Amino acid sequence: MKATVLIEKDHATASAAAADIIASALVENPELTATFAAGDTPFACYAQLIARQQRGELQLGRTRYIGLDEWVGLGPKDTGSCIETMQRGYYGPAGVPDANIAYYDGRAADPQQEALRMAELLANTGGLDLAVLGVGVNGHIGFNEPGPEAAGDFAVVPLSDTTQTVGKKYFGGRATPTQGATLTLQALRGAARVVVLATGAAKQPVVSALLAGNRTLPLAAFCEHPGAYYILDSQSAGQA
Ligand code: F6R
């Protein structure tokens, strides 16, 4: 394992540890290219970044953000879409100008063409410097589900039954789309720094598998990445 594994006490301390690593990357270069996950896990970390900005310790608005993933069929005005969640919970409160946010539009007429546009956009920025990621209960990263890896840098993929079932929590219990669009593991591995945040008992089965040496789950994609951090808490690491 070349990546660093940090096991923190709980979600709050794990979020603080993640914020420290992200803040140091952003202080070094506020204009880097980053992708930040939506989902429930990272928002406590994002709140800490926003608080640090308010204290004048860093700038969040000069970074170029590339949306990690999206539900195919949902656009920026749809509640629960990844871009809407990020606007509400991070880009808006952090004051990130629209010009610095690129995202996959899940309502685009041609989903494959839209994925190609995102891949080209990523290539034109020179790839990712920083990736901040959550982990699905099935070990997915972004919408990279267990199984064969998607090719290219941005892909439209079928969503697993688990992801569709768990994903209802973002939509008030309503059914989710059946396809996702995502930066691929290949694109994410290209980031100089990767922060994977996995906390809580629901993640314990996949995190335990990772710690026991399982290298088949998408979650394990960064084990040999020297710039990667797996930030866990005692519950996800099975030490609670
Ligand atoms: C969301 C994303 C997903 C989530 C994962 C964990 O943009 O990329 O991979 O990070 O499903 O979701 P939570 O944090 O809600 O448990």
Coordinates of C-alpha atoms and ligand atoms in Angstrom, one line a residue:
M1 CA 0.0 0.0 0.0
K2 CA 1.5 3.3 -1.1
A3 CA -1.5 5.4 0.0
T4 CA -1.7 6.8 3.5
V5 CA -4.5 5.4 5.7
L6 CA -5.7 7.6 8.5
I7 CA -8.2 6.2 11.1
E8 CA -9.8 9.0 13.0
K9 CA -12.2 8.8 16.0
D10 CA -15.4 9.8 14.3
H11 CA -16.9 11.6 11.3
A12 CA -16.1 15.1 12.7
T13 CA -12.4 14.3 13.2
A14 CA -12.2 12.5 9.9
S15 CA -13.7 15.6 8.2
A16 CA -11.2 17.8 9.9
A17 CA -8.3 15.6 8.8
A18 CA -9.6 15.7 5.2
A19 CA -10.0 19.5 5.4
D20 CA -6.4 19.8 6.5
I21 CA -5.1 17.9 3.5
I22 CA -7.4 19.7 1.0
A23 CA -6.5 23.1 2.5
S24 CA -2.8 22.5 2.2
A25 CA -3.2 21.7 -1.5
L26 CA -5.3 24.8 -2.0
V27 CA -2.9 27.1 -0.2
E28 CA -0.1 25.7 -2.3
N29 CA -2.0 26.4 -5.5
P30 CA -5.5 28.0 -5.3
E31 CA -5.8 27.7 -9.1
L32 CA -5.6 23.9 -9.3
T33 CA -8.1 21.7 -11.0
A34 CA -10.2 19.7 -8.6
T35 CA -13.2 17.4 -8.4
F36 CA -15.3 17.2 -5.2
A37 CA -17.8 14.5 -4.5
A38 CA -21.4 15.1 -3.6
G39 CA -23.2 12.6 -1.4
D40 CA -23.7 13.1 2.4
T41 CA -20.2 12.3 3.6
P42 CA -18.0 15.2 2.6
F43 CA -20.2 18.2 3.5
A44 CA -18.9 18.5 7.0
C45 CA -15.4 18.7 5.5
Y46 CA -16.6 21.3 3.0
A47 CA -18.2 23.3 5.8
Q48 CA -14.7 23.4 7.5
L49 CA -13.1 24.6 4.2
I50 CA -15.7 27.4 4.0
A51 CA -15.1 28.4 7.6
R52 CA -11.3 28.6 6.9
Q53 CA -12.0 30.8 3.9
Q54 CA -14.2 33.1 6.1
R55 CA -11.2 33.4 8.4
G56 CA -9.0 34.4 5.5
E57 CA -6.9 31.2 5.5
L58 CA -7.6 30.1 2.0
Q59 CA -9.4 30.9 -1.2
L60 CA -11.9 28.4 -2.6
G61 CA -13.2 30.4 -5.6
R62 CA -10.1 30.4 -7.8
T63 CA -10.0 26.6 -8.1
R64 CA -11.4 25.1 -11.3
Y65 CA -14.0 22.4 -10.3
I66 CA -15.0 19.5 -12.5
G67 CA -18.1 17.7 -11.5
L68 CA -17.4 14.2 -10.4
D69 CA -20.6 12.5 -11.4
E70 CA -24.3 12.9 -12.2
W71 CA -27.5 11.0 -12.4
V72 CA -28.4 10.7 -16.2
G73 CA -31.7 12.4 -16.6
L74 CA -31.2 15.1 -13.9
G75 CA -29.9 18.6 -14.5
P76 CA -28.8 21.5 -12.4
K77 CA -32.4 22.6 -11.5
D78 CA -33.4 19.1 -10.3
T79 CA -33.3 18.7 -6.5
G80 CA -30.9 15.9 -5.6
S81 CA -28.9 16.1 -8.8
C82 CA -25.2 16.1 -8.0
I83 CA -24.7 19.6 -9.4
E84 CA -27.7 21.0 -7.5
T85 CA -26.4 19.4 -4.3
M86 CA -23.0 20.9 -4.8
Q87 CA -24.3 24.3 -5.7
R88 CA -26.5 24.4 -2.6
G89 CA -23.9 22.8 -0.2
Y90 CA -20.6 24.0 -1.5
Y91 CA -20.2 26.1 -4.6
G92 CA -22.8 28.7 -3.5
P93 CA -21.7 29.1 0.1
A94 CA -18.0 29.0 -1.0
G95 CA -18.7 31.8 -3.6
V96 CA -17.3 29.8 -6.5
P97 CA -18.0 31.7 -9.7
D98 CA -20.0 29.8 -12.4
A99 CA -17.1 30.2 -14.8
N100 CA -15.0 28.0 -12.6
I101 CA -17.5 25.1 -12.4
A102 CA -17.8 22.5 -15.2
Y103 CA -20.3 19.8 -14.8
Y104 CA -22.0 17.0 -16.7
D105 CA -25.6 18.0 -17.6
G106 CA -27.7 14.9 -17.0
R107 CA -30.5 16.4 -19.1
A108 CA -28.3 16.8 -22.2
A109 CA -30.0 15.4 -25.3
D110 CA -27.1 13.0 -26.1
P111 CA -25.6 11.5 -22.9
Q112 CA -22.6 9.9 -24.7
Q113 CA -21.8 13.2 -26.4
E114 CA -22.0 15.0 -23.1
A115 CA -19.5 12.5 -21.6
L116 CA -17.2 13.2 -24.5
R117 CA -17.5 16.9 -23.9
M118 CA -16.5 16.4 -20.2
A119 CA -13.5 14.1 -21.2
E120 CA -12.3 16.8 -23.7
L121 CA -12.7 19.5 -21.1
L122 CA -10.7 17.5 -18.6
A123 CA -7.9 17.0 -21.2
N124 CA -7.9 20.7 -22.0
T125 CA -7.3 21.6 -18.4
G126 CA -4.4 19.1 -18.2
G127 CA -6.1 16.6 -15.9
L128 CA -6.9 16.7 -12.2
D129 CA -4.7 17.9 -9.5
L130 CA -7.0 17.0 -6.6
A131 CA -9.9 14.5 -6.2
V132 CA -12.1 14.5 -3.0
L133 CA -14.1 11.3 -3.0
G134 CA -16.7 9.4 -1.0
V135 CA -17.4 5.7 -1.1
G136 CA -20.6 3.9 -1.8
V137 CA -21.8 1.1 0.5
N138 CA -20.9 -1.3 -2.4
G139 CA -17.4 0.2 -2.7
H140 CA -18.2 2.5 -5.6
I141 CA -16.2 5.7 -6.3
G142 CA -18.1 8.4 -8.1
F143 CA -20.4 6.2 -10.1
N144 CA -17.7 3.7 -10.9
E145 CA -19.5 0.5 -9.8
P146 CA -17.8 -2.8 -8.9
G147 CA -17.0 -4.8 -12.0
P148 CA -15.1 -4.0 -15.2
E149 CA -13.6 -0.5 -15.3
A150 CA -15.1 1.9 -17.7
A151 CA -12.8 3.1 -20.5
G152 CA -11.8 6.7 -21.2
D153 CA -11.9 9.6 -18.7
F154 CA -15.6 10.2 -18.4
A155 CA -18.3 7.5 -18.9
V156 CA -22.0 6.8 -18.9
V157 CA -22.5 3.6 -16.9
P158 CA -25.4 1.5 -15.6
L159 CA -26.1 1.9 -11.9
S160 CA -26.1 -1.1 -9.6
D161 CA -29.2 -2.1 -7.7
T162 CA -27.5 -1.1 -4.5
T163 CA -26.7 2.4 -5.8
Q164 CA -30.3 2.8 -7.0
T165 CA -31.7 1.6 -3.6
V166 CA -29.3 3.7 -1.4
G167 CA -29.7 6.7 -3.8
K168 CA -33.4 7.1 -2.9
K169 CA -32.2 8.9 0.2
Y170 CA -31.3 11.9 -2.0
F171 CA -34.7 12.0 -3.6
G172 CA -37.1 11.8 -0.6
G173 CA -37.5 8.0 -1.2
R174 CA -38.4 8.3 -4.9
A175 CA -36.8 6.0 -7.5
T176 CA -33.4 7.1 -8.9
P177 CA -32.3 7.2 -12.5
T178 CA -30.8 3.9 -13.7
Q179 CA -27.7 5.3 -15.3
G180 CA -24.9 7.5 -14.1
A181 CA -22.2 9.6 -15.7
T182 CA -18.8 9.7 -14.0
L183 CA -15.2 10.7 -14.1
T184 CA -13.6 7.2 -14.5
L185 CA -11.1 5.6 -12.1
Q186 CA -8.5 6.2 -14.8
A187 CA -9.1 9.9 -14.7
L188 CA -9.2 10.0 -10.9
R189 CA -5.9 8.0 -10.6
G190 CA -4.3 10.8 -12.6
A191 CA -4.9 13.3 -9.8
A192 CA -1.7 14.3 -7.9
R193 CA -3.7 14.2 -4.7
V194 CA -6.7 12.0 -3.9
V195 CA -8.7 12.1 -0.6
V196 CA -11.1 9.3 -0.1
L197 CA -13.4 9.8 2.9
A198 CA -15.4 6.9 4.2
T199 CA -17.1 7.1 7.6
G200 CA -19.9 5.3 9.5
A201 CA -21.0 1.8 10.1
A202 CA -22.6 1.4 6.6
K203 CA -19.2 1.6 5.0
Q204 CA -17.6 -0.9 7.3
P205 CA -18.0 -4.0 5.1
V206 CA -16.2 -2.4 2.1
V207 CA -13.6 -0.6 4.2
S208 CA -12.9 -3.9 6.1
A209 CA -12.4 -5.6 2.7
L210 CA -10.0 -2.9 1.7
L211 CA -8.0 -3.1 4.9
A212 CA -7.9 -6.9 4.6
G213 CA -6.3 -6.6 1.2
N214 CA -9.2 -6.7 -1.3
R215 CA -8.1 -4.9 -4.4
T216 CA -11.0 -5.6 -6.7
L217 CA -13.5 -2.9 -5.4
P218 CA -13.4 0.5 -7.0
L219 CA -12.6 1.9 -3.5
A220 CA -9.1 0.2 -3.8
A221 CA -8.2 2.0 -7.0
F222 CA -5.8 4.3 -5.1
C223 CA -3.9 1.9 -2.9
E224 CA -0.8 2.2 -5.0
H225 CA -1.1 5.9 -5.4
P226 CA 1.5 7.7 -3.3
G227 CA -0.5 10.9 -3.2
A228 CA -3.7 9.2 -2.0
Y229 CA -5.2 9.3 1.5
Y230 CA -7.9 7.0 2.8
I231 CA -9.5 8.8 5.7
L232 CA -11.7 6.5 7.8
D233 CA -13.3 6.7 11.2
S234 CA -13.4 4.0 13.9
Q235 CA -16.8 2.8 12.7
S236 CA -16.0 2.3 9.0
A237 CA -12.6 0.8 10.0
G238 CA -14.4 -1.7 12.3
Q239 CA -12.7 -0.4 15.5
A240 CA -15.8 1.1 17.1
Ligands
F6R1 C1 -21.4 11.4 -5.1 C2 -20.6 10.3 -5.3 C3 -20.8 9.0 -4.7 C4 -20.8 9.1 -3.1 C5 -21.1 7.8 -2.5 C6 -21.2 7.9 -1.0 O1 -21.0 12.5 -5.9 O2 -19.6 10.3 -6.1 O3 -19.8 8.0 -5.0 O4 -19.6 9.7 -2.7 O5 -22.2 7.1 -3.0 O6 -22.4 8.7 -0.7 P1 -22.7 9.1 0.8 O7 -21.6 10.1 1.2 O8 -24.0 9.8 0.8 O9 -22.6 7.9 1.7

